[in-house]
Coordinates of C-alpha atoms and ligand atoms in Angstrom, one line a residue:
M1 CA -21.6 -10.8 27.2
S2 CA -24.9 -11.8 25.3
I3 CA -25.4 -13.3 22.0
S4 CA -28.4 -12.8 19.9
K5 CA -29.6 -12.9 16.3
K6 CA -28.2 -15.2 13.7
A7 CA -25.4 -13.6 11.7
T8 CA -24.5 -16.0 9.0
E9 CA -25.0 -19.7 8.3
S10 CA -22.0 -20.6 10.6
R11 CA -22.1 -18.0 13.5
D12 CA -24.3 -15.9 15.7
A13 CA -23.9 -12.1 15.8
E14 CA -22.1 -10.6 18.8
V15 CA -24.2 -8.0 20.6
D16 CA -23.1 -6.1 23.7
V17 CA -19.8 -7.9 23.8
K18 CA -16.9 -5.8 25.2
Y19 CA -13.3 -6.1 24.1
D20 CA -10.2 -4.1 24.8
A21 CA -9.7 -3.5 21.0
V22 CA -11.5 -3.9 17.8
I23 CA -9.3 -4.3 14.7
V24 CA -10.9 -3.6 11.2
G25 CA -9.2 -5.9 8.7
A26 CA -7.1 -9.1 8.7
G27 CA -4.3 -8.2 6.3
F28 CA -0.8 -8.1 7.4
A29 CA -1.6 -5.0 9.6
G30 CA -4.6 -6.5 11.3
M31 CA -2.9 -9.9 12.0
Y32 CA 0.2 -8.4 13.5
M33 CA -1.9 -6.0 15.6
L34 CA -3.9 -8.9 16.9
H35 CA -0.6 -10.9 17.7
R36 CA 0.8 -7.8 19.6
L37 CA -2.2 -7.0 21.6
R38 CA -2.7 -10.6 22.7
G39 CA 0.9 -10.7 23.7
Q40 CA 0.0 -7.7 26.0
G41 CA -2.9 -9.6 27.5
L42 CA -5.6 -7.5 25.8
S43 CA -8.7 -9.0 24.3
A44 CA -9.3 -8.2 20.6
R45 CA -11.9 -9.0 18.0
V46 CA -11.0 -8.6 14.4
F47 CA -13.5 -8.3 11.6
E48 CA -12.6 -9.1 8.1
A49 CA -14.9 -8.8 4.9
G50 CA -13.0 -11.6 3.2
T51 CA -13.3 -15.3 3.9
G52 CA -9.6 -15.5 4.8
V53 CA -6.6 -13.7 5.9
G54 CA -4.2 -11.6 3.7
G55 CA -5.9 -8.4 2.7
T56 CA -4.5 -7.0 -0.4
W57 CA -3.1 -10.4 -1.2
Y58 CA -6.4 -12.1 -0.6
W59 CA -8.3 -9.8 -3.0
N60 CA -5.8 -9.2 -5.9
R61 CA -5.7 -12.7 -7.3
Y62 CA -5.6 -11.6 -10.9
P63 CA -3.2 -13.4 -13.2
G64 CA 0.3 -12.3 -12.9
A65 CA -0.2 -10.5 -9.6
R66 CA 3.2 -10.2 -8.0
C67 CA 4.9 -8.0 -5.4
D68 CA 7.3 -5.4 -6.5
I69 CA 9.5 -5.7 -3.3
M70 CA 12.0 -8.7 -3.2
S71 CA 10.5 -11.7 -1.4
M72 CA 13.3 -11.8 1.3
Q73 CA 12.4 -8.3 2.3
Y74 CA 8.6 -8.4 1.9
S75 CA 7.8 -10.3 5.1
Y76 CA 7.4 -9.7 8.8
S77 CA 10.5 -9.0 10.8
F78 CA 9.0 -9.5 14.3
S79 CA 9.9 -13.2 14.6
E80 CA 13.3 -14.5 13.9
E81 CA 11.9 -18.1 14.0
L82 CA 9.4 -17.2 11.3
D83 CA 12.1 -15.5 9.2
Q84 CA 14.1 -18.8 9.3
E85 CA 11.3 -21.3 8.7
W86 CA 9.6 -19.8 5.7
N87 CA 11.0 -20.3 2.3
W88 CA 10.2 -18.1 -0.7
S89 CA 10.2 -19.7 -4.1
E90 CA 11.0 -16.7 -6.3
K91 CA 12.9 -13.5 -6.2
Y92 CA 9.7 -11.5 -6.5
S93 CA 6.8 -13.4 -4.9
P94 CA 3.6 -14.2 -6.9
Q95 CA 0.4 -13.5 -5.1
P96 CA -0.4 -17.1 -4.2
D97 CA 3.0 -17.5 -2.4
I98 CA 2.3 -14.3 -0.3
L99 CA -1.1 -15.4 0.6
A100 CA 0.3 -18.8 1.6
Y101 CA 2.6 -17.0 3.9
A102 CA -0.2 -14.9 5.5
E103 CA -2.1 -18.1 6.0
H104 CA 0.9 -19.6 7.7
V105 CA 1.4 -16.8 9.9
A106 CA -2.3 -17.0 10.9
E107 CA -1.9 -20.7 11.6
R108 CA 1.5 -20.4 13.4
F109 CA 0.3 -17.6 15.8
D110 CA -3.2 -19.1 16.2
L111 CA -4.9 -15.9 15.0
R112 CA -7.9 -17.2 13.3
K113 CA -9.9 -17.8 16.5
D114 CA -10.2 -14.1 17.1
I115 CA -11.0 -13.2 13.6
R116 CA -14.7 -12.9 12.3
F117 CA -14.5 -13.5 8.5
N118 CA -17.1 -12.6 6.0
T119 CA -18.0 -9.6 8.0
R120 CA -17.8 -6.1 7.0
V121 CA -17.7 -3.2 9.6
T122 CA -20.4 -0.7 8.7
A123 CA -20.1 1.9 11.5
A124 CA -17.8 2.9 14.4
T125 CA -19.0 5.6 16.7
F126 CA -17.2 7.0 19.7
D127 CA -19.3 6.9 22.9
E128 CA -18.1 9.9 24.8
E129 CA -19.7 8.9 28.0
A130 CA -18.3 5.3 28.1
K131 CA -15.1 6.5 26.3
R132 CA -15.4 3.5 24.2
W133 CA -16.0 2.7 20.5
Q134 CA -19.2 1.1 19.4
V135 CA -18.7 -1.0 16.3
E136 CA -21.4 -2.5 14.0
T137 CA -21.0 -5.0 11.2
D138 CA -23.2 -6.1 8.3
Q139 CA -23.7 -9.4 10.1
G140 CA -25.5 -7.9 12.9
D141 CA -22.5 -7.7 15.4
V142 CA -22.6 -4.6 17.8
I143 CA -19.6 -4.7 20.0
S144 CA -17.7 -2.2 22.2
A145 CA -14.0 -1.7 22.6
Q146 CA -11.6 0.8 24.2
F147 CA -9.6 1.0 21.0
C148 CA -10.7 1.0 17.4
I149 CA -7.8 0.0 15.2
M150 CA -8.2 0.6 11.5
A151 CA -6.2 -1.8 9.6
V152 CA -8.1 -1.3 6.3
G153 CA -5.3 -1.1 3.8
C154 CA -4.2 1.7 1.6
L155 CA -5.3 0.0 -1.8
S156 CA -8.4 -1.8 -0.8
S157 CA -11.3 0.1 -2.0
A158 CA -11.7 -0.7 -5.7
N159 CA -12.3 2.1 -8.2
M160 CA -15.0 0.8 -10.5
P161 CA -15.9 3.3 -13.0
D162 CA -19.5 3.8 -13.5
F163 CA -19.4 3.1 -17.4
E164 CA -22.7 3.9 -19.1
G165 CA -24.3 0.6 -20.1
I166 CA -22.3 -1.5 -17.6
D167 CA -25.4 -3.5 -16.9
D168 CA -26.2 -4.1 -20.5
F169 CA -22.9 -5.9 -21.2
E170 CA -23.7 -9.6 -21.3
G171 CA -20.3 -11.0 -20.5
P172 CA -18.4 -11.0 -17.1
V173 CA -16.8 -7.8 -15.9
Y174 CA -13.9 -8.4 -13.5
H175 CA -12.0 -5.9 -11.3
T176 CA -8.4 -6.9 -10.7
G177 CA -8.8 -6.0 -7.0
H178 CA -11.8 -8.3 -6.6
W179 CA -10.7 -11.3 -8.7
P180 CA -12.9 -14.5 -8.3
H181 CA -11.5 -17.3 -6.3
E182 CA -12.4 -19.7 -9.1
E183 CA -10.0 -20.0 -12.0
V184 CA -10.9 -17.5 -14.8
D185 CA -10.2 -19.1 -18.2
F186 CA -10.0 -16.5 -21.1
T187 CA -9.1 -19.2 -23.8
G188 CA -10.4 -18.5 -27.0
Q189 CA -12.2 -15.2 -25.7
R190 CA -12.0 -11.6 -26.9
V191 CA -10.9 -9.7 -23.8
G192 CA -10.9 -5.9 -23.1
V193 CA -8.5 -4.6 -20.4
I194 CA -9.4 -1.1 -19.2
G195 CA -6.3 0.6 -17.6
T196 CA -2.5 0.4 -17.8
G197 CA -1.3 0.7 -14.2
S198 CA 0.6 -1.8 -12.4
S199 CA -2.3 -4.4 -12.2
A200 CA -2.9 -4.2 -15.9
I201 CA 0.9 -4.3 -16.6
Q202 CA 1.2 -7.5 -14.7
S203 CA -1.9 -9.2 -15.8
I204 CA -1.8 -8.3 -19.6
P205 CA 1.0 -10.6 -20.6
I206 CA -0.7 -13.6 -18.9
I207 CA -4.2 -12.8 -20.2
A208 CA -2.7 -12.5 -23.8
Q209 CA -1.4 -16.1 -23.4
Q210 CA -5.0 -17.2 -23.3
A211 CA -7.2 -14.7 -25.1
A212 CA -7.9 -15.1 -28.7
E213 CA -8.0 -11.3 -29.0
L214 CA -7.0 -8.8 -26.4
T215 CA -7.7 -5.1 -26.6
V216 CA -6.1 -2.7 -24.1
F217 CA -7.8 0.7 -23.4
Q218 CA -5.2 3.1 -22.2
R219 CA -5.9 6.6 -20.7
T220 CA -2.3 7.2 -19.5
P221 CA 0.8 5.2 -20.4
N222 CA 3.1 4.1 -17.6
Y223 CA 6.9 3.5 -17.3
S224 CA 7.8 0.0 -16.3
V225 CA 11.0 -1.7 -15.5
P226 CA 11.6 -5.4 -16.0
A227 CA 11.5 -7.4 -12.8
W228 CA 14.0 -10.0 -14.2
N229 CA 12.3 -12.3 -11.8
E230 CA 13.9 -15.7 -11.3
M231 CA 13.5 -18.7 -9.0
M232 CA 15.0 -18.1 -5.6
D233 CA 18.7 -18.9 -5.4
P234 CA 19.0 -21.4 -2.4
D235 CA 22.6 -20.1 -1.7
E236 CA 21.4 -16.7 -1.8
E237 CA 18.6 -17.4 0.5
R238 CA 20.8 -19.2 3.0
A239 CA 23.2 -16.2 3.0
V240 CA 20.4 -13.7 3.7
K241 CA 19.0 -16.0 6.6
A242 CA 22.4 -16.3 8.1
E243 CA 22.4 -12.5 8.5
Y244 CA 18.6 -11.7 8.6
P245 CA 18.7 -9.2 11.5
A246 CA 21.4 -7.2 9.9
L247 CA 19.4 -7.0 6.7
R248 CA 16.2 -6.0 8.6
E249 CA 18.4 -3.2 10.3
K250 CA 19.6 -2.0 7.0
M251 CA 16.0 -1.9 5.5
R252 CA 14.8 0.2 8.4
S253 CA 17.5 2.7 7.9
R254 CA 16.5 3.3 4.3
P255 CA 14.2 5.9 2.9
T256 CA 11.9 3.3 1.4
G257 CA 12.1 0.8 4.2
F258 CA 13.7 -1.8 1.9
Y259 CA 17.3 -2.4 1.0
F260 CA 19.1 -2.1 -2.4
E261 CA 22.2 -0.5 -3.5
F262 CA 21.7 3.2 -4.6
N263 CA 23.9 6.1 -5.7
T264 CA 23.4 9.5 -4.1
Q265 CA 25.3 11.4 -6.7
P266 CA 23.4 13.8 -9.0
A267 CA 22.6 12.7 -12.5
L268 CA 23.2 16.2 -13.7
D269 CA 26.9 16.0 -12.7
A270 CA 27.5 12.9 -15.0
T271 CA 28.3 13.1 -18.7
P272 CA 25.6 11.7 -21.1
E273 CA 27.9 8.7 -21.6
E274 CA 28.3 8.1 -17.9
R275 CA 24.7 8.3 -17.4
E276 CA 23.8 5.9 -20.0
G277 CA 26.2 3.3 -18.5
Q278 CA 24.8 3.9 -15.1
Y279 CA 21.2 3.5 -16.3
E280 CA 22.0 0.4 -18.1
T281 CA 23.7 -1.1 -14.9
F282 CA 20.7 -0.3 -12.7
W283 CA 18.3 -1.5 -15.5
S284 CA 20.0 -4.7 -15.5
R285 CA 19.2 -5.0 -11.7
G286 CA 15.5 -4.5 -12.5
G287 CA 12.5 -3.4 -10.6
L288 CA 12.1 -0.3 -8.3
P289 CA 15.9 -0.2 -7.5
F290 CA 16.3 1.2 -10.9
L291 CA 15.3 4.5 -9.5
G292 CA 18.5 4.4 -7.3
A293 CA 20.8 5.2 -10.3
Y294 CA 21.1 8.7 -9.1
G295 CA 20.1 10.9 -6.0
D296 CA 18.4 13.9 -7.8
L297 CA 16.1 11.9 -10.1
L298 CA 12.8 12.9 -8.3
F299 CA 14.0 16.2 -7.3
E300 CA 15.2 17.9 -10.5
K301 CA 13.1 17.9 -13.6
E302 CA 16.2 18.0 -15.8
A303 CA 17.6 15.1 -14.1
N304 CA 14.3 13.1 -14.4
D305 CA 14.3 14.0 -18.2
T306 CA 17.3 12.0 -18.6
I307 CA 16.1 8.8 -17.1
A308 CA 12.5 9.4 -18.7
E309 CA 14.1 9.4 -22.1
F310 CA 16.0 6.3 -21.3
G311 CA 12.7 4.7 -20.2
R312 CA 11.0 5.7 -23.4
R313 CA 14.0 4.4 -25.4
K314 CA 13.6 1.0 -23.8
I315 CA 10.0 0.8 -24.8
R316 CA 10.8 1.8 -28.4
D317 CA 13.5 -0.9 -28.5
V318 CA 11.0 -3.5 -27.6
V319 CA 7.7 -2.5 -29.4
D320 CA 7.9 -3.2 -33.1
D321 CA 5.1 -1.0 -34.4
P322 CA 6.3 2.6 -34.1
A323 CA 2.8 4.0 -33.7
T324 CA 2.1 1.7 -30.8
A325 CA 5.4 2.4 -29.2
D326 CA 4.7 6.1 -29.3
L327 CA 1.3 5.6 -27.5
L328 CA 3.0 3.5 -24.8
C329 CA 5.6 6.1 -24.1
P330 CA 4.7 8.3 -21.2
D331 CA 5.7 12.0 -21.1
D332 CA 5.2 12.3 -17.4
I333 CA 7.9 12.4 -14.6
F334 CA 9.7 9.0 -14.4
G335 CA 8.6 7.4 -11.1
G336 CA 6.2 10.2 -10.5
K337 CA 3.5 7.6 -10.4
R338 CA 4.2 4.3 -8.7
L339 CA 6.8 2.7 -11.0
C340 CA 5.5 -0.4 -12.6
V341 CA 7.7 -3.7 -12.5
D342 CA 6.7 -6.1 -15.2
S343 CA 7.5 -9.4 -16.8
G344 CA 7.2 -9.0 -20.6
Y345 CA 4.6 -6.3 -20.7
F346 CA 5.8 -4.2 -23.7
E347 CA 6.7 -7.3 -25.5
T348 CA 2.9 -8.4 -25.5
Y349 CA 2.2 -5.6 -28.0
N350 CA 4.2 -7.4 -30.6
L351 CA 1.6 -10.4 -30.6
P352 CA -0.7 -10.2 -33.6
H353 CA -3.9 -10.6 -31.5
V354 CA -3.1 -7.8 -29.0
S355 CA -4.0 -4.1 -29.8
L356 CA -4.0 -0.8 -28.0
V357 CA -6.7 1.7 -28.0
D358 CA -5.9 5.2 -27.0
I359 CA -8.6 6.9 -24.9
S360 CA -6.6 9.8 -23.6
E361 CA -8.5 12.3 -25.6
R362 CA -12.0 10.8 -25.3
P363 CA -13.0 8.5 -22.3
I364 CA -14.7 5.3 -22.9
E365 CA -18.3 6.1 -24.3
R366 CA -20.3 3.2 -23.1
L367 CA -20.5 -0.6 -22.8
T368 CA -22.9 -2.3 -25.1
K369 CA -24.3 -5.9 -25.0
Q370 CA -21.3 -7.3 -26.6
G371 CA -18.6 -4.5 -26.5
I372 CA -16.7 -1.3 -25.6
V373 CA -17.3 1.9 -27.4
A374 CA -14.5 4.1 -27.6
N375 CA -13.7 7.0 -30.1
G376 CA -16.9 6.1 -31.9
T377 CA -15.8 2.5 -32.6
E378 CA -17.4 -0.5 -30.9
Y379 CA -14.8 -2.9 -29.9
P380 CA -16.5 -6.4 -29.5
V381 CA -15.3 -8.4 -26.5
D382 CA -16.5 -11.4 -24.5
A383 CA -15.1 -10.4 -21.2
I384 CA -13.9 -7.0 -19.6
V385 CA -11.1 -6.7 -17.1
C386 CA -11.2 -3.3 -15.2
A387 CA -7.6 -2.8 -14.0
T388 CA -8.8 0.7 -12.9
G389 CA -7.2 0.9 -9.4
F390 CA -8.4 2.1 -6.1
A391 CA -9.7 5.0 -4.1
A392 CA -6.2 4.9 -2.4
M393 CA -5.5 5.7 1.2
T394 CA -8.7 7.0 2.3
G395 CA -11.4 4.9 0.2
S396 CA -11.8 2.2 3.0
F397 CA -12.3 4.8 5.6
D398 CA -15.1 6.5 3.5
N399 CA -16.8 3.1 3.2
I400 CA -17.3 3.0 7.1
R401 CA -19.5 5.5 9.0
I402 CA -16.9 6.7 11.4
T403 CA -18.1 9.1 13.9
G404 CA -16.0 10.7 16.7
R405 CA -16.5 13.2 19.5
N406 CA -19.5 15.7 19.1
G407 CA -20.9 13.6 16.4
L408 CA -18.0 14.4 14.0
A409 CA -18.1 12.3 10.8
L410 CA -14.6 11.4 9.7
T411 CA -15.7 11.8 6.0
E412 CA -16.7 15.4 6.9
K413 CA -13.4 16.1 8.7
W414 CA -11.6 14.8 5.6
R415 CA -13.7 16.4 3.1
A416 CA -10.8 18.6 1.7
G417 CA -8.3 15.7 2.2
P418 CA -7.2 13.6 5.1
R419 CA -5.8 15.3 8.3
T420 CA -3.9 13.2 10.7
Y421 CA -1.1 13.5 13.3
L422 CA 1.7 11.3 12.0
G423 CA -0.9 9.2 10.0
L424 CA -1.4 7.3 13.3
S425 CA -4.5 9.2 14.6
T426 CA -6.9 12.1 14.0
A427 CA -8.1 14.8 16.4
G428 CA -11.6 14.4 17.5
F429 CA -11.4 10.6 17.3
P430 CA -9.9 9.3 20.6
N431 CA -8.4 6.0 20.7
M432 CA -8.8 5.4 17.1
F433 CA -5.5 4.4 15.6
M434 CA -4.9 3.9 11.7
I435 CA -2.4 1.6 10.6
T436 CA -0.5 3.1 7.8
G437 CA -2.9 6.0 7.6
P438 CA -2.5 9.1 5.3
G439 CA 0.3 11.3 6.5
S440 CA 2.6 8.4 7.2
P441 CA 5.1 6.7 4.8
S442 CA 2.8 3.8 4.1
V443 CA 2.8 3.1 0.3
L444 CA 6.2 4.9 -0.1
A445 CA 7.8 2.5 2.4
S446 CA 7.8 -1.2 2.0
M447 CA 4.4 -1.8 3.4
I448 CA 5.2 -4.7 5.9
Q449 CA 7.8 -2.6 7.6
A450 CA 5.7 0.4 7.7
I451 CA 2.8 -1.8 9.3
E452 CA 5.2 -3.3 11.8
Q453 CA 6.4 0.1 12.9
H454 CA 3.0 1.4 13.3
V455 CA 1.6 -1.6 15.1
D456 CA 4.6 -1.6 17.5
W457 CA 4.2 2.1 18.2
M458 CA 0.5 1.7 19.0
S459 CA 1.2 -1.4 21.2
D460 CA 3.8 0.6 23.0
C461 CA 1.4 3.4 23.4
I462 CA -1.2 1.2 24.9
S463 CA 1.4 -0.2 27.4
H464 CA 2.1 3.4 28.4
M465 CA -1.5 4.1 28.8
R466 CA -2.0 1.2 31.0
D467 CA 1.0 2.2 33.1
I468 CA -0.5 5.7 33.8
G469 CA -4.1 4.5 33.9
A470 CA -5.2 6.6 31.0
Q471 CA -8.5 5.6 29.3
T472 CA -8.1 7.8 26.1
I473 CA -5.4 9.3 23.9
E474 CA -6.3 12.0 21.3
A475 CA -4.2 13.9 18.9
E476 CA -4.2 17.7 19.6
V477 CA -5.3 19.8 16.6
N478 CA -2.4 22.2 16.5
Y479 CA 0.1 19.3 16.3
E480 CA -2.1 17.8 13.8
D481 CA -2.2 21.0 11.8
D482 CA 1.7 21.3 11.9
W483 CA 2.1 17.7 10.8
V484 CA -0.3 18.2 7.8
E485 CA 1.6 21.3 6.8
H486 CA 4.9 19.4 7.2
V487 CA 3.6 16.5 5.0
N488 CA 2.6 18.9 2.3
E489 CA 5.8 21.0 2.4
V490 CA 8.0 17.9 2.1
A491 CA 5.7 16.6 -0.8
K492 CA 6.4 19.8 -2.7
I493 CA 10.2 19.2 -2.9
S494 CA 9.7 15.9 -4.7
L495 CA 8.5 15.8 -8.4
R496 CA 6.1 13.0 -7.4
S497 CA 3.7 15.7 -6.3
T498 CA 3.4 17.1 -9.8
S499 CA 2.1 13.8 -11.2
S500 CA -1.6 12.8 -11.6
S501 CA -1.3 9.8 -9.5
W502 CA -3.3 7.8 -6.9
Y503 CA -0.9 9.3 -4.3
L504 CA -2.8 12.5 -4.7
G505 CA -6.3 11.0 -5.3
A506 CA -6.1 12.1 -8.9
N507 CA -7.2 8.8 -10.5
V508 CA -10.8 9.0 -9.2
P509 CA -13.0 11.9 -10.2
G510 CA -14.1 14.2 -7.5
R511 CA -11.6 13.3 -4.8
P512 CA -9.6 16.1 -3.2
R513 CA -6.0 16.5 -4.6
V514 CA -3.7 16.1 -1.7
F515 CA -0.5 14.2 -1.6
M516 CA -1.5 11.6 1.0
P517 CA 1.6 9.5 2.0
Y518 CA 4.6 11.1 3.9
I519 CA 7.5 11.4 1.5
G520 CA 10.1 12.6 4.0
G521 CA 11.7 9.1 4.2
F522 CA 11.0 6.1 6.5
P523 CA 13.9 6.5 9.1
I524 CA 13.1 10.2 9.6
Y525 CA 9.5 9.4 10.1
V526 CA 10.5 6.6 12.6
D527 CA 12.6 8.9 14.4
K528 CA 9.9 11.5 14.7
C529 CA 7.5 8.8 16.2
N530 CA 10.1 7.7 18.6
E531 CA 10.6 11.3 19.8
V532 CA 6.9 11.9 20.1
M533 CA 6.9 8.8 22.4
T534 CA 9.9 9.6 24.4
K535 CA 8.6 13.0 25.1
G536 CA 5.6 11.5 26.8
F537 CA 3.5 11.5 23.6
E538 CA 3.9 15.0 22.8
G539 CA 1.1 16.3 20.7
F540 CA -1.4 13.9 22.3
T541 CA -3.8 14.5 25.2
L542 CA -3.8 11.4 27.5
D543 CA -7.2 11.5 29.3
G544 CA -6.2 14.3 31.9
T545 CA -3.1 12.4 32.9
K546 CA -0.9 14.5 30.8
N547 CA 1.8 16.4 32.7
S548 CA 1.1 14.2 35.7
D549 CA 4.2 13.7 38.1
A550 CA 4.4 10.0 36.9
Q551 CA 7.5 9.1 35.2
P552 CA 6.5 6.0 33.4
R553 CA 9.1 4.1 31.6
V554 CA 9.2 4.3 27.8
H555 CA 8.1 1.2 26.0
L556 CA 9.8 1.7 22.7
T557 CA 10.0 -1.6 20.8
E558 CA 13.8 -2.3 20.5
R559 CA 14.0 -2.7 16.7
W560 CA 12.8 0.9 16.1
R561 CA 15.8 2.3 17.8
V562 CA 17.4 2.7 14.4
P563 CA 19.9 5.3 14.0
V564 CA 19.1 7.5 11.0
D565 CA 21.8 6.9 8.4
T566 CA 22.7 10.5 7.9
D567 CA 25.0 9.7 5.0
V568 CA 22.0 8.7 2.8
I569 CA 18.9 10.3 4.5
S570 CA 18.6 13.3 6.8
P571 CA 16.8 16.6 6.6
A572 CA 20.0 18.0 5.2
A573 CA 20.3 15.5 2.5
I574 CA 16.6 16.1 1.5
A575 CA 17.2 19.7 1.5
A576 CA 20.2 19.2 -0.7
K577 CA 18.0 17.0 -2.8
R578 CA 20.3 14.0 -2.8
V579 CA 18.0 11.1 -1.5
P580 CA 17.1 8.4 -4.1
I581 CA 13.3 7.5 -4.1
V582 CA 11.8 9.9 -1.7
Ligands
LIG601 P1 -3.5 2.3 -10.8 O1 -2.0 2.3 -10.9 O2 -4.3 3.3 -10.2 O3 -4.1 2.1 -12.4 C1 -5.3 2.2 -12.8 C2 -5.3 2.3 -14.3 O4 -6.7 2.4 -14.7 C3 -4.6 3.6 -14.7 O5 -4.0 3.4 -16.0 C4 -5.9 4.5 -14.9 O6 -5.6 5.6 -15.9 C5 -6.9 3.6 -15.4 N1 -8.4 4.1 -15.3 C6 -8.9 4.4 -14.1 N2 -10.1 4.8 -14.3 C7 -10.3 4.8 -15.6 C8 -11.4 5.0 -16.4 N3 -12.6 5.5 -16.0 N4 -11.3 4.8 -17.8 C9 -10.1 4.3 -18.2 N5 -9.0 4.1 -17.6 C10 -9.1 4.3 -16.2 O7 -4.0 0.9 -10.3 P2 -3.4 -0.5 -10.2 O8 -4.4 -1.5 -9.6 O9 -2.8 -0.9 -11.5 O10 -2.2 -0.5 -9.2 C11 -2.3 0.2 -7.9 C12 -1.0 -0.1 -7.1 O11 -1.0 -1.5 -6.7 C13 0.2 0.1 -7.8 O12 0.6 1.4 -7.9 C14 1.2 -0.9 -7.1 O13 1.7 -0.1 -6.0 C15 0.3 -1.9 -6.6 P3 -4.8 7.1 -15.3 O14 -3.5 6.7 -15.1 O15 -5.6 7.4 -14.0 O16 -5.2 7.9 -16.4

């Protein structure tokens, strides 16, 4: 090991240092990966661009940021002690609570000592001779590791539109995904918010409380369901904690990796009156579980029309001005884009100082010194909030120069869309793993569940490699091709694939349109990963040891031996189009 040039004020760059693994990112994925690898006796270095842990929850500090999965389910499940000791304050956690939880986990498992903060990975190159990855950072680090584990997050590369005149604007321009650490006070200001996705829908009601004037620039309206958020009921929390392992098991067996009651009956079999009652019941539960009202909502357009009409009616019931209400009503598939979950979003448009500008026909023309020009009108603003989303799923990979065997650049390989085997690995890039990579359930499952399953699979894989003395593992192209085809085929049966969403890269100009997450359901996917493992890593080449006589034991982490609940999710159920939220 040698240490050379100064990296930052506080540390020296690491050069020629060897690790078993390098992990890119210290969000929930990177932190748990580090914890697992350490438990296996491996050395690992984590590089993190932020100054602290938490990933998504570190960066997205905008007012009103909140998780759309219930707090008792949006947490790690690997430690029962952790489950028992942590208390959530609200039904749906606000960002500061989730960040505090991430910090607690880092402290409790002593993770920080292996993480280099303030450090962005710039390049990762596979050295074919050494069979190791060389990883470089913007702080001058150049390290080598057997495994390169990308824990870069699915929504972490901000989409900042290149508005003409952006440098002329004299006030501050914020992006919700890069919110400052200092408090931003909009009191008395004229604020322009660009975008009406989830981040906008959460932040607009809070910004409106401070701003003197708020103008929202909307390209496409979104459906949103009230969260009906409330303080955590201590009795409910105690009850969940008494049976936490059982809840975790139920979560793992669900298509989305989190648990709520749903109904598999088709909406089209019900009468209009029955549907109305059912939608009201599920609406009163709030949030994403609203989509569990019927089993065919994301399969049959006619069924979806019924819930979409209900969603639009709810908007019109709330918004006083009919013209504004009309503009806020989407005509898209209900739940085709990620459904938004709000606290008082539509009500905000009834405030006299809040207005909506439709930019669906003509995009924002430019920014001026003191305003935003749209539809030929200049809207004077003191501050701009870009709630314009992310280059989802692959954006963070694009930001790193990743080079595999034969000098193959990952950006080149993925030019027409990401290609992976199981979203875990991609052919030509041995020993590179992707936590919640494209082609895995990732954003369509509860993220922390999806992360844990990937991390456990990778750790088990590494244990297996150690057993048999393999140095590298690499996905085989034909298996990868089959998987990509399967991911695309399954996507086609869902109406989600017809919406212009970030799931398809449709929100950022110039990106290939490919449905990136695996929509076949979390337990089916887990089952597939388990099968690949128990078949000796079928579809992977293990450094020449494949088909050896050795009969190594299977290291499948116990909690993933989840039986697929065939009543609610199975290939047959999907074929019959009776699985809510797939
Ligand atoms: P989203 O959901 O991608 O929303 C971004 C919004 O910004 C959306 O309304 C976009 O319109 C709009 N947008 C993007 N680029 C522009 C330009 N150039 N001009 C005007 N408007 C624009 O991102 P969020 O951060 O809200 O949420 C991401 C996920 O985080 C969310 O789904 C949850 O899972 C958590 P568009 O719809 O593309 O027409």
